[in-house]
XYZ file of C-alpha atoms in Angstrom:
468
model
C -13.510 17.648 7.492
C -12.905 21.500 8.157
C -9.730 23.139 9.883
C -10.033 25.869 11.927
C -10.679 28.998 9.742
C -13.022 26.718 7.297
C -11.068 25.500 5.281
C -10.987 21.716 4.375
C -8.606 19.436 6.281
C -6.120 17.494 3.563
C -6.440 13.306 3.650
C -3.357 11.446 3.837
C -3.804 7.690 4.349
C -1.165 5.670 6.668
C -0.892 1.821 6.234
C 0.104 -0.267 9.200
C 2.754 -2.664 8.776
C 4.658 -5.009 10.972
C 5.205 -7.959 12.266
C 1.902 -9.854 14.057
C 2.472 -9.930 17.378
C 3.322 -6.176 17.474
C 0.244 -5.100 18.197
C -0.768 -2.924 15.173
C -4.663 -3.768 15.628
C -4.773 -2.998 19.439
C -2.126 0.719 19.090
C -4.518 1.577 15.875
C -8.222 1.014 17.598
C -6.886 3.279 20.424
C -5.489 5.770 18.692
C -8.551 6.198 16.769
C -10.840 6.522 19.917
C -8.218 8.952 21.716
C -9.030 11.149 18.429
C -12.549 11.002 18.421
C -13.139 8.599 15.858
C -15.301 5.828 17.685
C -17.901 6.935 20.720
C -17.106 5.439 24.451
C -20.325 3.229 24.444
C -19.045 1.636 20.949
C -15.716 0.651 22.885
C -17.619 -0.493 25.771
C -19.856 -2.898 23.505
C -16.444 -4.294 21.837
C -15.214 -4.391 25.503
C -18.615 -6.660 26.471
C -18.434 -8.911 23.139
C -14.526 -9.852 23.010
C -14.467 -10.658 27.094
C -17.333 -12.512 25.954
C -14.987 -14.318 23.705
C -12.771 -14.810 26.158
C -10.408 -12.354 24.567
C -10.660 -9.213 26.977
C -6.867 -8.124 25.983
C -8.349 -7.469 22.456
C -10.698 -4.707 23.138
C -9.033 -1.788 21.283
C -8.363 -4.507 18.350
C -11.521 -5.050 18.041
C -12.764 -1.567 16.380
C -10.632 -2.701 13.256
C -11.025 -6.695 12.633
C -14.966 -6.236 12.356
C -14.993 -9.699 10.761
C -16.500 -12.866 12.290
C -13.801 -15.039 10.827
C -11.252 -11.999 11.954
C -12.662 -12.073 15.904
C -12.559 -15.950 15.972
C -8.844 -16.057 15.126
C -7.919 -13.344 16.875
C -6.057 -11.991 13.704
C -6.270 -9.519 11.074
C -7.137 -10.908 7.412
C -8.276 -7.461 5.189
C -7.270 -4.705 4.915
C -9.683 -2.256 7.042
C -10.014 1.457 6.575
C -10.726 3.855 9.462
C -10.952 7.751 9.652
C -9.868 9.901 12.348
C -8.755 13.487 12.718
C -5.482 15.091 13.828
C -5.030 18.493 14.129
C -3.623 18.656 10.549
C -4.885 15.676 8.754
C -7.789 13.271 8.049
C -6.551 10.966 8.851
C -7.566 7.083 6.750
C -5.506 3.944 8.341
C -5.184 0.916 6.311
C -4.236 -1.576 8.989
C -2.128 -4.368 6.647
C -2.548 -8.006 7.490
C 0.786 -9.250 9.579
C 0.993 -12.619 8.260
C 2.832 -13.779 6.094
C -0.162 -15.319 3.713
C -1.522 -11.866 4.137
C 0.983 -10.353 1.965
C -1.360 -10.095 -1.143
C -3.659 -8.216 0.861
C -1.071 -6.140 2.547
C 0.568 -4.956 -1.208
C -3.142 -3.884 -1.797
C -2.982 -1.461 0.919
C -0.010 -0.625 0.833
C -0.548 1.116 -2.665
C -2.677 3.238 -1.607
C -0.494 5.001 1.203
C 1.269 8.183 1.909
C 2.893 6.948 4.593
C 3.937 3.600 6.525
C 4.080 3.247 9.969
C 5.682 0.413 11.114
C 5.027 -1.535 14.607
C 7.445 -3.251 16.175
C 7.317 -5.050 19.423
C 9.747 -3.978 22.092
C 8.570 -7.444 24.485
C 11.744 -9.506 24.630
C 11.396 -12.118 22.168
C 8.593 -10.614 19.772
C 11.111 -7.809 19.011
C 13.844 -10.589 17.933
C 11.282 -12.715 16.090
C 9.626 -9.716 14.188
C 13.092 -8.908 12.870
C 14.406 -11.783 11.975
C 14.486 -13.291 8.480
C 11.591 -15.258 9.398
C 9.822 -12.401 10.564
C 7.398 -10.221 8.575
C 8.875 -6.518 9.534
C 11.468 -6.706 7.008
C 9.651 -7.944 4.463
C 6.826 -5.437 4.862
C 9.469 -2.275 4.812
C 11.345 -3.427 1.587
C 7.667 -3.928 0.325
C 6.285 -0.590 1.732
C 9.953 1.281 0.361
C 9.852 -0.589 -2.900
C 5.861 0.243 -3.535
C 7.099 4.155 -3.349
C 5.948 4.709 0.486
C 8.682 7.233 1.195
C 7.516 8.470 4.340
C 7.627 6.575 7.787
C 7.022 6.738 11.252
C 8.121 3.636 13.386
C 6.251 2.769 16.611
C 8.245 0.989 19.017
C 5.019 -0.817 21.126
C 4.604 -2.318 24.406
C 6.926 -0.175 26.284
C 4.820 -1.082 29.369
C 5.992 -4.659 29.037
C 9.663 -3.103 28.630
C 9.074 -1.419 32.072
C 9.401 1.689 30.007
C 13.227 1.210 29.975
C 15.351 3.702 27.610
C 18.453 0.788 27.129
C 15.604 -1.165 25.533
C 14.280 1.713 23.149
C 17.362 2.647 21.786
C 18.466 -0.893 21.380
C 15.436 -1.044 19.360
C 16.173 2.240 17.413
C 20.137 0.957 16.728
C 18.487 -2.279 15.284
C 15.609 -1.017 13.156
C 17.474 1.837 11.678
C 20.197 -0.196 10.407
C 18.001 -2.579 8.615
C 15.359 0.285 7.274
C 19.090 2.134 6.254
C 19.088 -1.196 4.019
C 16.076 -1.294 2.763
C 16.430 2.918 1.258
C 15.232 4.562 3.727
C 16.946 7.676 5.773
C 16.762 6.614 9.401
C 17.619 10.595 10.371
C 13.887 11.355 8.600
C 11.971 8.820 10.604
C 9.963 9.388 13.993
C 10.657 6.726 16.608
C 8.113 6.856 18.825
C 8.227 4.936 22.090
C 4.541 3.811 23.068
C 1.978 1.338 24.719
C -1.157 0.323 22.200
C -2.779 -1.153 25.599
C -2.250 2.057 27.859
C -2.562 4.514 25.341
C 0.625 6.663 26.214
C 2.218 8.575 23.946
C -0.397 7.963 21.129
C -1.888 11.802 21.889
C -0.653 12.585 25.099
C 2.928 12.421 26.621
C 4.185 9.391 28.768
C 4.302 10.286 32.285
C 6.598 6.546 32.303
C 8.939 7.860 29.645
C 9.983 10.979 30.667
C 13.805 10.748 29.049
C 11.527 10.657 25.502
C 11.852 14.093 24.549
C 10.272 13.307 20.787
C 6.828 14.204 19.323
C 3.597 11.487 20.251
C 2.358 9.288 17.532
C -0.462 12.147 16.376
C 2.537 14.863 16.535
C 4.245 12.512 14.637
C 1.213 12.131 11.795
C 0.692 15.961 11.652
C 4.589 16.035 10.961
C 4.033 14.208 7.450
C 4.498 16.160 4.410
C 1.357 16.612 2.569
C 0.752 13.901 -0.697
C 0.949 15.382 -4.250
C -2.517 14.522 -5.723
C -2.106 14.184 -9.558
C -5.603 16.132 -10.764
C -3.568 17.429 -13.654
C -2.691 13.697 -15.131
C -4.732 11.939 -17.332
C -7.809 9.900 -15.734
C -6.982 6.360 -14.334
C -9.325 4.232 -12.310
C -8.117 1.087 -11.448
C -11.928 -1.207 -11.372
C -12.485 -3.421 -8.642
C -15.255 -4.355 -8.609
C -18.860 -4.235 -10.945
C -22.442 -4.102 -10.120
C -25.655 -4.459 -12.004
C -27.956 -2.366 -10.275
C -31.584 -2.374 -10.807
C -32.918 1.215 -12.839
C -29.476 1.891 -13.157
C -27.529 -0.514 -15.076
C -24.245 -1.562 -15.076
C -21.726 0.314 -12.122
C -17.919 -0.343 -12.069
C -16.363 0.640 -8.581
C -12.858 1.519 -8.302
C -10.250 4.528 -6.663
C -9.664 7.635 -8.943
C -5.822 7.221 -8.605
C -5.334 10.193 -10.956
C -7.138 13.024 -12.995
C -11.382 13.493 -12.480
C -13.885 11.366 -13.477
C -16.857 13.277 -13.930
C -20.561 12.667 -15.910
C -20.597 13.372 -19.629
C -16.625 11.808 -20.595
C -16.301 8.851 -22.930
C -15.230 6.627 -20.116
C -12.539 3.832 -21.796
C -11.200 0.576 -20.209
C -8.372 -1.452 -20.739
C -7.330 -3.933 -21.446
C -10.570 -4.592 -24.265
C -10.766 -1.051 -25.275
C -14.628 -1.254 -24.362
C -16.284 2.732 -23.867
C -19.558 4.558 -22.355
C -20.712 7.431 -21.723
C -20.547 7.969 -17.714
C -23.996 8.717 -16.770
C -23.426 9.432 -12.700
C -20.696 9.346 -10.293
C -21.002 8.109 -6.505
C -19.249 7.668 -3.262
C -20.861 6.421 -0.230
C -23.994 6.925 -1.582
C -23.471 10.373 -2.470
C -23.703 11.794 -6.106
C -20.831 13.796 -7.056
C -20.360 16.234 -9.264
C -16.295 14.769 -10.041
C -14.168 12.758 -7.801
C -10.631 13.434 -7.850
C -7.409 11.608 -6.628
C -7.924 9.172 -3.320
C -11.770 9.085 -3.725
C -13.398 5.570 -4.065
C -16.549 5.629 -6.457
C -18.850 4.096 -8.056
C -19.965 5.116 -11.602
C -22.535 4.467 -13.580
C -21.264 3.672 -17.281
C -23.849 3.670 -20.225
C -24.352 0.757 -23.110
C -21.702 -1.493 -21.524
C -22.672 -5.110 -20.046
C -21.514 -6.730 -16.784
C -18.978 -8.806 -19.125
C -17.547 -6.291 -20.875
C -15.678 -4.554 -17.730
C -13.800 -6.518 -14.869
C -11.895 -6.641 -11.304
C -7.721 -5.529 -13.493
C -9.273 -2.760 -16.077
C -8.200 0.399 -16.001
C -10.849 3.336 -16.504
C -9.601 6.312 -18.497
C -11.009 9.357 -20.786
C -11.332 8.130 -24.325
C -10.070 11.581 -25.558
C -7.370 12.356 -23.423
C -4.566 9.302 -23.455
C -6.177 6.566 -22.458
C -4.937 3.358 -20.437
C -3.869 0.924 -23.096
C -2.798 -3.005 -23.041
C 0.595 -3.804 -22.470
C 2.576 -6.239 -25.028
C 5.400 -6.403 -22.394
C 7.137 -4.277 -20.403
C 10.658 -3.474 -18.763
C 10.662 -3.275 -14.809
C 13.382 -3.401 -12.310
C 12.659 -5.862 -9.626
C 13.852 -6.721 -6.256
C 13.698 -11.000 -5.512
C 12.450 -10.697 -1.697
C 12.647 -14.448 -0.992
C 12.826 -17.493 -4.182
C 14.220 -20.577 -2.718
C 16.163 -21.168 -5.768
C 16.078 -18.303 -7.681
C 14.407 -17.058 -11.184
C 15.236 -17.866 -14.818
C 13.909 -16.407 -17.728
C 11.194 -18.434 -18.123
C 9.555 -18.167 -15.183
C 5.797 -17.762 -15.020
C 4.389 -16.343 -11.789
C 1.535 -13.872 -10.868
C 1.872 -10.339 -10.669
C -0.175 -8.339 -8.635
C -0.314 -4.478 -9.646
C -3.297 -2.297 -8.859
C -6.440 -4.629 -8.789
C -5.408 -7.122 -11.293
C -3.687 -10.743 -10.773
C -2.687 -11.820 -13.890
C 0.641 -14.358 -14.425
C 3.719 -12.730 -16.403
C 6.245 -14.772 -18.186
C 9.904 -13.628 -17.083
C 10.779 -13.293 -21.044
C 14.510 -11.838 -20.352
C 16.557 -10.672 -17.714
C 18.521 -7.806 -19.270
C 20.780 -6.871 -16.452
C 21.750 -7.103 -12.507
C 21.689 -3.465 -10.902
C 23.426 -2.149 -8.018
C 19.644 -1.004 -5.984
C 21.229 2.517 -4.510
C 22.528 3.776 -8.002
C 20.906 2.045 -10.655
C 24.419 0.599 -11.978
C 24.672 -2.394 -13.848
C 26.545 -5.111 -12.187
C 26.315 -7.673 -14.640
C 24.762 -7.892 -17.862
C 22.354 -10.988 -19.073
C 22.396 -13.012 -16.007
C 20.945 -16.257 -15.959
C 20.049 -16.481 -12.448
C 18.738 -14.150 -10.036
C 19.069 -14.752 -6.281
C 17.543 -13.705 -3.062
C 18.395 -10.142 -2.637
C 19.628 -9.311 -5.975
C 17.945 -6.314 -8.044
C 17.833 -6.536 -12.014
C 16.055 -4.843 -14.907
C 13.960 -7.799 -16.728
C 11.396 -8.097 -19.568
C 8.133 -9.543 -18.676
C 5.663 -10.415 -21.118
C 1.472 -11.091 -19.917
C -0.034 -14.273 -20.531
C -3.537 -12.766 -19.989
C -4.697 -9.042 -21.433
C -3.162 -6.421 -18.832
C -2.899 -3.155 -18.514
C 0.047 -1.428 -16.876
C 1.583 1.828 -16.694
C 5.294 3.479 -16.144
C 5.900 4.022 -12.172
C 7.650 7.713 -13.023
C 3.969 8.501 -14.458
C 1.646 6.933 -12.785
C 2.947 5.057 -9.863
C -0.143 3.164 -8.665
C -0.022 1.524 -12.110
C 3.621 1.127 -12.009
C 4.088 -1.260 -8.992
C 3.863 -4.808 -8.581
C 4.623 -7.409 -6.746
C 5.853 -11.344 -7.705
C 3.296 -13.972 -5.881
C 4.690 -17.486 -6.277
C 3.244 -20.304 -3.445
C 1.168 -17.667 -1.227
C 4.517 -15.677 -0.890
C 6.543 -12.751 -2.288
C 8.769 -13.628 -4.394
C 9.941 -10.084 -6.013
C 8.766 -6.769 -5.879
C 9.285 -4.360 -8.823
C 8.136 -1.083 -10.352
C 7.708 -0.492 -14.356
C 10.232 1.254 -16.410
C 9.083 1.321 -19.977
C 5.919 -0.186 -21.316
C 5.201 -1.242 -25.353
C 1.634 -0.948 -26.251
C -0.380 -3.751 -27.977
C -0.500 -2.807 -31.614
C -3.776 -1.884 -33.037
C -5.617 -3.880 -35.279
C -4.165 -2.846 -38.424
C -0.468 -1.853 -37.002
C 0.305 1.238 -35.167
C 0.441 1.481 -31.336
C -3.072 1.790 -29.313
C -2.250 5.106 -27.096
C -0.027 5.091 -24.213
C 3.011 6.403 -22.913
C 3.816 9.133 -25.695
C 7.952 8.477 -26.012
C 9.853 6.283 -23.581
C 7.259 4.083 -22.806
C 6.927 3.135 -27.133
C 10.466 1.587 -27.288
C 10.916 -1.738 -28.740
C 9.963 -4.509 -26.646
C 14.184 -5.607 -27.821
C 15.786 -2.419 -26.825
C 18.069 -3.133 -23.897
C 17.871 -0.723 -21.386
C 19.410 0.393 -18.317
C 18.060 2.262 -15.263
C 19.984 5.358 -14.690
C 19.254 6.336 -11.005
C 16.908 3.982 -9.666
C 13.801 4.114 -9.579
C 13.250 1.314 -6.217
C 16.022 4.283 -4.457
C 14.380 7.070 -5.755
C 10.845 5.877 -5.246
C 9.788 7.215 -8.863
């Protein structure tokens, strides 16, 4: 994608989060046809085949939930990625399942952003029920804030339904800044923008209805966001999540570069298993590349290695330049999102971080923390409840491989799945590597991330406030 004067527009990918009747679906399929990304005759063929379904109303919905299963429901179930341009930015939306057993999915997504926006209905009724503690909205900005999303615009939908009043917009504003003011983020650095998914206004254009809103549109909005930070400079992690075996070629492990280049010729090595090849050819789309670099999803071509040596959870890293190691255990500070009765040590849930879904055991909680300065509160607890935020030592029951969130935060986040819901959501503060066959550490964090698996430790700043 070029910018005037040649050179190459910069990618930043947005998730969309909120509650599900906000209308994410319907405000994203427009948005990208206002901006080029789908042709009229496309939209009219939606138009023909979801009035054919009897579901007319979902025509701009339609260009993301592509699914069968998606259309018959009339919801969103994965996590679909779509490219348009803004003046600025390609643009790649990752429109996040709204329900609640969607979460999983949602997390997936969400890891991947630069920025969140959130949808929020501003019909009377859907507003209340998206932000109440039943509702999804909350839950999806502590999980978008905690996951180290630290950029957000907040679309306040269906102001044609709100006869475009401005009592009910800032109403809306008052509300949803308090509780994202909660959650960590700075409601002074967000965009509110006031819009209808169905009409189209304000997504590129100004409201004619909404002439008090003297703010930016949704795509001023998007151009507004401060460029990502690609790490090419950090060691190579790919995250695999999927493999092929494919004919004349052999075996092909697909994952997202999250940092440093993969490129033909390195050593590739994958943990946890410590199995390595030689990468023979690097793809994306169909393409060969000569590298891919940060936010590219590939597929590679890895020599002498079986389809049962590498899985959906490795990690891909250069051999000779720090590779990804197994974790023995690790120290992360978590916040419990919702645990009917709360979580002892003991406690042996799964753990979602990058592609892997392995169950942890909860082998100590070392201390409560206050979640805006890292303080402790109370040391050893026995119990932590709904809302609280502690540092805790959790220990794999499965090979894993993890990573500290201040270095490579893709690796670094997580989130507690207990029942087909949340339970916690937490970011890694110090790792200990497996030891080696015959003693010694296998790689890894060089310092901090080495300390004894016993060392108590305490947070300093944050890192769920800081977003490190």
């Amino acid at each position: 994608m070029m910018r005037k004067g040649g050179k190459e527009k910069e990618t930043i990918n947005l998730v969309v989060i909120g509650h599900v009747d906000a209308g994410k679906s319907t405000s994203c399929g427009h948005l990208i046809y206002k901006c080029g990304g789908i042709d009229p005759r496309t939209i009219e063929k939606y138009e023909r085949e979801s009035a054919a379904a009897g579901k007319g109303s979902f025509k701009f919905a339609w260009v993301l939930d592509r699914l069968k299963a998606e259309r018959d429901r009339g919801v969103t179930i994965e996590s679909s990625l779509w490219h348009f341009e803004t003046p600025t930015y390609d643009v790649t939306i990752i429109d996040a399942p709204g329900h609640k057993d969607f979460v999983k999915n949602m997390i997936t997504g969400t890891s991947q952003a630069d920025v969140a926006l959130l949808m929020v209905s501003s019909r009377t009724g859907e507003f209340e029920a998206g932000i109440s503690k039943e509702g999804s909205t909350r839950e999806h900005a502590l999980l978008a804030f905690t996951l180290g999303v630290k950029q957000m615009i907040v679309c306040v939908n269906k102001m044609d339904d709100a006869e475009y009043r401005e009592e009910r917009y800032n109403e809306i504003v008052r509300e949803v800044s308090a509780f994202l003011k909660k959650v960590g983020y700075n409601p002074e650095r967000i965009a509110f923008v006031p819009i209808s998914g169905w009409t189209g206004e304000n997504l590129t254009d100004p409201s004619t209805n909404m002439a008090w809103y003297k703010g930016p549109t949704l795509v001023e909005a998007i151009d507004a966001v401060k460029p990502p930070k690609r790490p090419h400079d950090k060691p190579l992690r790919v995250p695999i999540n999927d493999v092929y075996k494919v004919d004349g070629i052999g075996t092909v492990p697909v994952g997202r570069v999250e940092s440093g280049v993969l490129r033909a010729g390195i050593m590739a090595e994958f943990a946890p298993g410590g199995a390595k090849g030689e990468v023979k050819t690097v793809e994306s789309h169909h393409v060969r590349l000569e590298e891919a670099t940060p936010g590219q999803s590939v597929g590679f071509n890895v020599k002498g290695l079986s389809m049962k040596q590498i899985r959906r959870g490795m990690v891909c890293g250069d051999a000779k330049n720090d590779p990804p190691v197994e974790v023995e255990s690790f120290i992360a500070q978590i916040v419990v999102v919702n645990h009917p009765g709360g979580i002892h040590a003991g406690y042996s849930p799964v753990l979602d971080c990058h592609t892997s879904h392995v169950a942890c055991r909860f082998e100590e909680l070392l201390s409560k923390v206050d979640r805006r300065s890292g303080n402790t509160t109370e040391a050893h607890p026995t119990l932590l409840k709904t809302g609280d935020s502690a540092l805790v030592r959790l220990v794999p029951k499965k090979p894993l491989c993890v990573d500290t969130f201040a270095r490579f935060p893709p690796l670094g986040r997580f989130a507690v799945r207990d029942m087909k819901t949340t339970v916690a959501v937490g970011v890694v503060k110090e790792i200990v590597p497996k030891a080696a066959v015959g003693g010694g550490a296998s790689g890894g964090d060089k310092g901090a991330s080495k300390t004894s698996a016993k060392k108590k430790t305490t947070a300093g700043t944050s890192a769920i406030k800081r977003g490190e």
